[in-house]
mmCIF file of C-alpha atoms in Angstrom:
data_model
loop_
_atom_site.group_PDB
_atom_site.id
_atom_site.type_symbol
_atom_site.label_atom_id
_atom_site.label_comp_id
_atom_site.label_asym_id
_atom_site.label_seq_id
_atom_site.Cartn_x
_atom_site.Cartn_y
_atom_site.Cartn_z
ATOM 1 C CA UNK A 18 -68.394 48.279 -42.262
ATOM 2 C CA UNK A 19 -66.391 49.425 -39.255
ATOM 3 C CA UNK A 20 -68.998 47.985 -36.859
ATOM 4 C CA UNK A 21 -68.961 44.697 -38.753
ATOM 5 C CA UNK A 22 -65.151 44.507 -38.487
ATOM 6 C CA UNK A 23 -65.324 45.310 -34.743
ATOM 7 C CA UNK A 24 -67.930 42.585 -34.301
ATOM 8 C CA UNK A 25 -65.712 40.055 -36.087
ATOM 9 C CA UNK A 26 -62.728 41.062 -33.941
ATOM 10 C CA UNK A 27 -64.821 40.662 -30.790
ATOM 11 C CA UNK A 28 -65.856 37.189 -31.905
ATOM 12 C CA UNK A 29 -62.255 36.260 -32.677
ATOM 13 C CA UNK A 30 -61.221 37.244 -29.171
ATOM 14 C CA UNK A 31 -64.242 35.646 -27.482
ATOM 15 C CA UNK A 32 -63.529 32.761 -25.101
ATOM 16 C CA UNK A 33 -64.442 29.256 -26.272
ATOM 17 C CA UNK A 34 -67.363 29.070 -23.857
ATOM 18 C CA UNK A 35 -68.874 32.294 -25.211
ATOM 19 C CA UNK A 36 -68.564 31.032 -28.771
ATOM 20 C CA UNK A 37 -70.176 27.723 -27.819
ATOM 21 C CA UNK A 38 -73.086 29.489 -26.144
ATOM 22 C CA UNK A 39 -73.476 31.741 -29.195
ATOM 23 C CA UNK A 40 -73.615 28.688 -31.423
ATOM 24 C CA UNK A 41 -76.182 27.159 -29.063
ATOM 25 C CA UNK A 42 -78.248 30.305 -29.590
ATOM 26 C CA UNK A 43 -78.073 29.854 -33.368
ATOM 27 C CA UNK A 44 -74.965 31.814 -34.484
ATOM 28 C CA UNK A 45 -73.291 29.691 -37.162
ATOM 29 C CA UNK A 46 -70.320 32.084 -37.340
ATOM 30 C CA UNK A 47 -69.471 31.217 -33.732
ATOM 31 C CA UNK A 48 -69.288 27.512 -34.644
ATOM 32 C CA UNK A 49 -66.892 28.257 -37.496
ATOM 33 C CA UNK A 50 -64.632 30.320 -35.224
ATOM 34 C CA UNK A 51 -64.605 27.660 -32.513
ATOM 35 C CA UNK A 52 -63.920 24.925 -35.094
ATOM 36 C CA UNK A 53 -60.974 26.897 -36.490
ATOM 37 C CA UNK A 54 -59.510 27.040 -32.986
ATOM 38 C CA UNK A 55 -60.127 23.466 -31.900
ATOM 39 C CA UNK A 56 -60.113 21.159 -34.920
ATOM 40 C CA UNK A 57 -56.450 21.494 -36.008
ATOM 41 C CA UNK A 58 -55.207 20.748 -32.486
ATOM 42 C CA UNK A 59 -57.636 17.862 -32.039
ATOM 43 C CA UNK A 60 -56.612 16.380 -35.396
ATOM 44 C CA UNK A 61 -52.948 16.475 -34.431
ATOM 45 C CA UNK A 62 -53.716 14.936 -31.042
ATOM 46 C CA UNK A 63 -55.940 12.158 -32.401
ATOM 47 C CA UNK A 64 -53.447 11.388 -35.197
ATOM 48 C CA UNK A 65 -50.683 10.922 -32.663
ATOM 49 C CA UNK A 66 -52.826 8.655 -30.497
ATOM 50 C CA UNK A 67 -54.213 6.569 -33.342
ATOM 51 C CA UNK A 68 -51.353 6.678 -35.842
ATOM 52 C CA UNK A 69 -53.904 7.108 -38.641
ATOM 53 C CA UNK A 70 -55.016 10.527 -39.962
ATOM 54 C CA UNK A 71 -58.213 9.149 -41.552
ATOM 55 C CA UNK A 72 -59.273 7.578 -38.250
ATOM 56 C CA UNK A 73 -58.350 10.812 -36.492
ATOM 57 C CA UNK A 74 -60.614 12.813 -38.814
ATOM 58 C CA UNK A 75 -63.529 10.511 -37.995
ATOM 59 C CA UNK A 76 -62.888 10.828 -34.268
ATOM 60 C CA UNK A 77 -62.602 14.612 -34.353
ATOM 61 C CA UNK A 78 -65.752 14.929 -36.448
ATOM 62 C CA UNK A 79 -67.638 12.839 -33.876
ATOM 63 C CA UNK A 80 -66.183 14.837 -30.964
ATOM 64 C CA UNK A 81 -67.214 18.135 -32.559
ATOM 65 C CA UNK A 82 -70.707 16.792 -33.328
ATOM 66 C CA UNK A 83 -71.084 15.906 -29.661
ATOM 67 C CA UNK A 84 -69.932 19.386 -28.706
ATOM 68 C CA UNK A 85 -72.477 20.986 -31.053
ATOM 69 C CA UNK A 86 -75.241 18.772 -29.622
ATOM 70 C CA UNK A 87 -74.637 19.907 -26.061
ATOM 71 C CA UNK A 88 -74.100 23.586 -26.966
ATOM 72 C CA UNK A 89 -77.662 24.711 -26.089
ATOM 73 C CA UNK A 90 -77.358 23.160 -22.596
ATOM 74 C CA UNK A 91 -73.749 24.183 -21.883
ATOM 75 C CA UNK A 92 -73.434 25.368 -18.281
ATOM 76 C CA UNK A 93 -70.921 28.022 -17.250
ATOM 77 C CA UNK A 94 -68.262 26.635 -14.958
ATOM 78 C CA UNK A 95 -68.965 23.054 -16.090
ATOM 79 C CA UNK A 96 -65.500 22.671 -17.641
ATOM 80 C CA UNK A 97 -63.386 24.445 -20.185
ATOM 81 C CA UNK A 98 -64.693 23.746 -23.671
ATOM 82 C CA UNK A 99 -61.264 22.649 -24.878
ATOM 83 C CA UNK A 100 -60.818 20.319 -21.897
ATOM 84 C CA UNK A 101 -64.250 18.787 -22.487
ATOM 85 C CA UNK A 102 -63.638 18.164 -26.193
ATOM 86 C CA UNK A 103 -60.127 16.769 -25.560
ATOM 87 C CA UNK A 104 -61.658 14.329 -23.079
ATOM 88 C CA UNK A 105 -64.288 13.231 -25.610
ATOM 89 C CA UNK A 106 -61.572 12.861 -28.271
ATOM 90 C CA UNK A 107 -59.440 10.830 -25.864
ATOM 91 C CA UNK A 108 -62.340 8.506 -25.070
ATOM 92 C CA UNK A 109 -63.217 8.058 -28.757
ATOM 93 C CA UNK A 110 -59.568 7.256 -29.573
ATOM 94 C CA UNK A 111 -59.427 4.778 -26.700
ATOM 95 C CA UNK A 112 -62.585 3.066 -27.984
ATOM 96 C CA UNK A 113 -61.142 2.767 -31.488
ATOM 97 C CA UNK A 114 -57.829 1.421 -30.262
ATOM 98 C CA UNK A 115 -59.561 -1.195 -28.127
ATOM 99 C CA UNK A 116 -61.815 -2.261 -30.989
ATOM 100 C CA UNK A 117 -59.131 -2.343 -33.649
ATOM 101 C CA UNK A 118 -55.875 -2.886 -31.795
ATOM 102 C CA UNK A 119 -52.770 -0.763 -32.092
ATOM 103 C CA UNK A 120 -52.387 1.006 -35.441
ATOM 104 C CA UNK A 121 -49.204 0.905 -37.461
ATOM 105 C CA UNK A 122 -47.401 4.257 -37.527
ATOM 106 C CA UNK A 123 -48.650 6.419 -40.339
ATOM 107 C CA UNK A 124 -46.551 7.373 -43.322
ATOM 108 C CA UNK A 125 -44.615 10.592 -42.591
ATOM 109 C CA UNK A 126 -46.241 12.523 -45.439
ATOM 110 C CA UNK A 127 -49.705 11.790 -44.026
ATOM 111 C CA UNK A 128 -48.977 12.997 -40.517
ATOM 112 C CA UNK A 129 -50.826 16.006 -39.128
ATOM 113 C CA UNK A 130 -48.908 18.910 -37.681
ATOM 114 C CA UNK A 131 -45.348 17.580 -37.783
ATOM 115 C CA UNK A 132 -43.649 18.744 -40.970
ATOM 116 C CA UNK A 133 -42.700 22.406 -41.373
ATOM 117 C CA UNK A 134 -43.842 23.573 -44.828
ATOM 118 C CA UNK A 135 -41.122 26.248 -45.053
ATOM 119 C CA UNK A 136 -37.860 24.302 -45.485
ATOM 120 C CA UNK A 137 -36.510 22.992 -48.771
ATOM 121 C CA UNK A 138 -36.673 19.366 -49.911
ATOM 122 C CA UNK A 139 -33.859 18.213 -47.605
ATOM 123 C CA UNK A 140 -35.438 19.987 -44.633
ATOM 124 C CA UNK A 141 -38.817 18.421 -45.372
ATOM 125 C CA UNK A 142 -37.216 14.973 -45.608
ATOM 126 C CA UNK A 143 -35.451 15.478 -42.267
ATOM 127 C CA UNK A 144 -38.688 16.717 -40.659
ATOM 128 C CA UNK A 145 -40.723 13.791 -41.969
ATOM 129 C CA UNK A 146 -38.091 11.258 -40.898
ATOM 130 C CA UNK A 147 -37.968 12.847 -37.452
ATOM 131 C CA UNK A 148 -41.781 12.830 -37.288
ATOM 132 C CA UNK A 149 -41.893 9.168 -38.321
ATOM 133 C CA UNK A 150 -39.380 8.220 -35.610
ATOM 134 C CA UNK A 151 -41.385 10.143 -33.001
ATOM 135 C CA UNK A 152 -44.695 8.658 -34.151
ATOM 136 C CA UNK A 153 -43.284 5.126 -34.129
ATOM 137 C CA UNK A 154 -41.936 5.655 -30.593
ATOM 138 C CA UNK A 155 -45.275 7.114 -29.435
ATOM 139 C CA UNK A 156 -47.156 4.123 -30.838
ATOM 140 C CA UNK A 157 -45.003 1.788 -28.732
ATOM 141 C CA UNK A 158 -46.032 3.484 -25.480
ATOM 142 C CA UNK A 159 -48.896 2.057 -23.444
ATOM 143 C CA UNK A 160 -52.116 3.894 -24.278
ATOM 144 C CA UNK A 161 -52.394 6.000 -21.091
ATOM 145 C CA UNK A 162 -48.724 7.001 -21.193
ATOM 146 C CA UNK A 163 -49.087 8.021 -24.834
ATOM 147 C CA UNK A 164 -52.129 10.159 -24.004
ATOM 148 C CA UNK A 165 -50.359 11.879 -21.105
ATOM 149 C CA UNK A 166 -47.141 12.515 -23.052
ATOM 150 C CA UNK A 167 -48.941 13.909 -26.106
ATOM 151 C CA UNK A 168 -51.212 16.142 -24.015
ATOM 152 C CA UNK A 169 -48.320 17.472 -21.921
ATOM 153 C CA UNK A 170 -45.357 17.694 -24.277
ATOM 154 C CA UNK A 171 -46.982 18.123 -27.683
ATOM 155 C CA UNK A 172 -50.298 19.830 -26.899
ATOM 156 C CA UNK A 173 -48.754 21.839 -24.054
ATOM 157 C CA UNK A 174 -51.583 21.320 -21.549
ATOM 158 C CA UNK A 175 -51.046 21.583 -17.800
ATOM 159 C CA UNK A 176 -51.133 18.544 -15.527
ATOM 160 C CA UNK A 177 -54.450 19.614 -13.909
ATOM 161 C CA UNK A 178 -56.029 19.977 -17.381
ATOM 162 C CA UNK A 179 -54.712 16.561 -18.382
ATOM 163 C CA UNK A 180 -56.058 15.043 -15.159
ATOM 164 C CA UNK A 181 -59.554 16.247 -16.085
ATOM 165 C CA UNK A 182 -59.235 15.007 -19.675
ATOM 166 C CA UNK A 183 -57.952 11.592 -18.590
ATOM 167 C CA UNK A 184 -60.290 11.351 -15.588
ATOM 168 C CA UNK A 185 -57.475 10.741 -13.127
ATOM 169 C CA UNK A 186 -55.449 12.580 -10.489
ATOM 170 C CA UNK A 187 -52.626 15.042 -11.082
ATOM 171 C CA UNK A 188 -50.118 12.677 -9.438
ATOM 172 C CA UNK A 189 -51.155 9.880 -11.799
ATOM 173 C CA UNK A 190 -50.640 12.246 -14.752
ATOM 174 C CA UNK A 191 -47.176 13.137 -13.482
ATOM 175 C CA UNK A 192 -46.312 9.460 -13.135
ATOM 176 C CA UNK A 193 -47.691 8.530 -16.575
ATOM 177 C CA UNK A 194 -45.878 11.452 -18.189
ATOM 178 C CA UNK A 195 -42.575 10.649 -16.480
ATOM 179 C CA UNK A 196 -42.718 6.951 -17.424
ATOM 180 C CA UNK A 197 -43.765 7.764 -20.986
ATOM 181 C CA UNK A 198 -41.029 10.338 -21.366
ATOM 182 C CA UNK A 199 -38.389 7.863 -20.126
ATOM 183 C CA UNK A 200 -39.632 5.244 -22.592
ATOM 184 C CA UNK A 201 -39.634 7.774 -25.446
ATOM 185 C CA UNK A 202 -36.130 8.924 -24.562
ATOM 186 C CA UNK A 203 -34.899 5.338 -24.673
ATOM 187 C CA UNK A 204 -36.687 4.645 -27.977
ATOM 188 C CA UNK A 205 -35.371 7.815 -29.613
ATOM 189 C CA UNK A 206 -31.805 7.500 -28.275
ATOM 190 C CA UNK A 207 -30.508 5.969 -31.556
ATOM 191 C CA UNK A 208 -31.872 9.026 -33.422
ATOM 192 C CA UNK A 209 -30.763 11.644 -30.903
ATOM 193 C CA UNK A 210 -27.866 13.132 -32.853
ATOM 194 C CA UNK A 211 -29.330 12.433 -36.282
ATOM 195 C CA UNK A 212 -32.568 14.358 -35.642
ATOM 196 C CA UNK A 213 -31.485 16.654 -32.820
ATOM 197 C CA UNK A 214 -33.875 15.251 -30.198
ATOM 198 C CA UNK A 215 -33.480 16.835 -26.783
ATOM 199 C CA UNK A 216 -34.293 15.365 -23.369
ATOM 200 C CA UNK A 217 -37.549 17.329 -23.263
#
């Protein structure tokens, strides 16, 4: 029992790449652990890009399937697993947006990762209204700016990581992020006091 618990703890602390290689070698538990780490973040990211949680679920499912397919051939040093799967998710979102046009902002109650479940009814209403204003402003950004802003300011990735995901240079990421942030600031200015938006 103690050995089993130690093994589970070791798996929990294992880097993404190790878990992916373990899955490639046939360990289903490794896939579950890696999914628990990646899927919630990818869903939030794809939802913000697409404005549609159902579309986001489809995209993330496809991105994870692609990750599982390449697991047996994954090469160390190729890229970080999370960076690779974010890039695939970004490309899948871009394809969907180009095929179907810009999505309408999703209803606040359907949004992934915005509302805090802890506050009371008034707090939930404020959080969903704030989330809806942010999502609407994000949807108005040009596609590449939206990707850069979400990856940097919501997902918390570094500019070099974003450059790899977006297949561009770090300076281009900085420019896209700065322009997107200025546009968001302008769009959210009417809600600044109401929802407590800050400059960052």
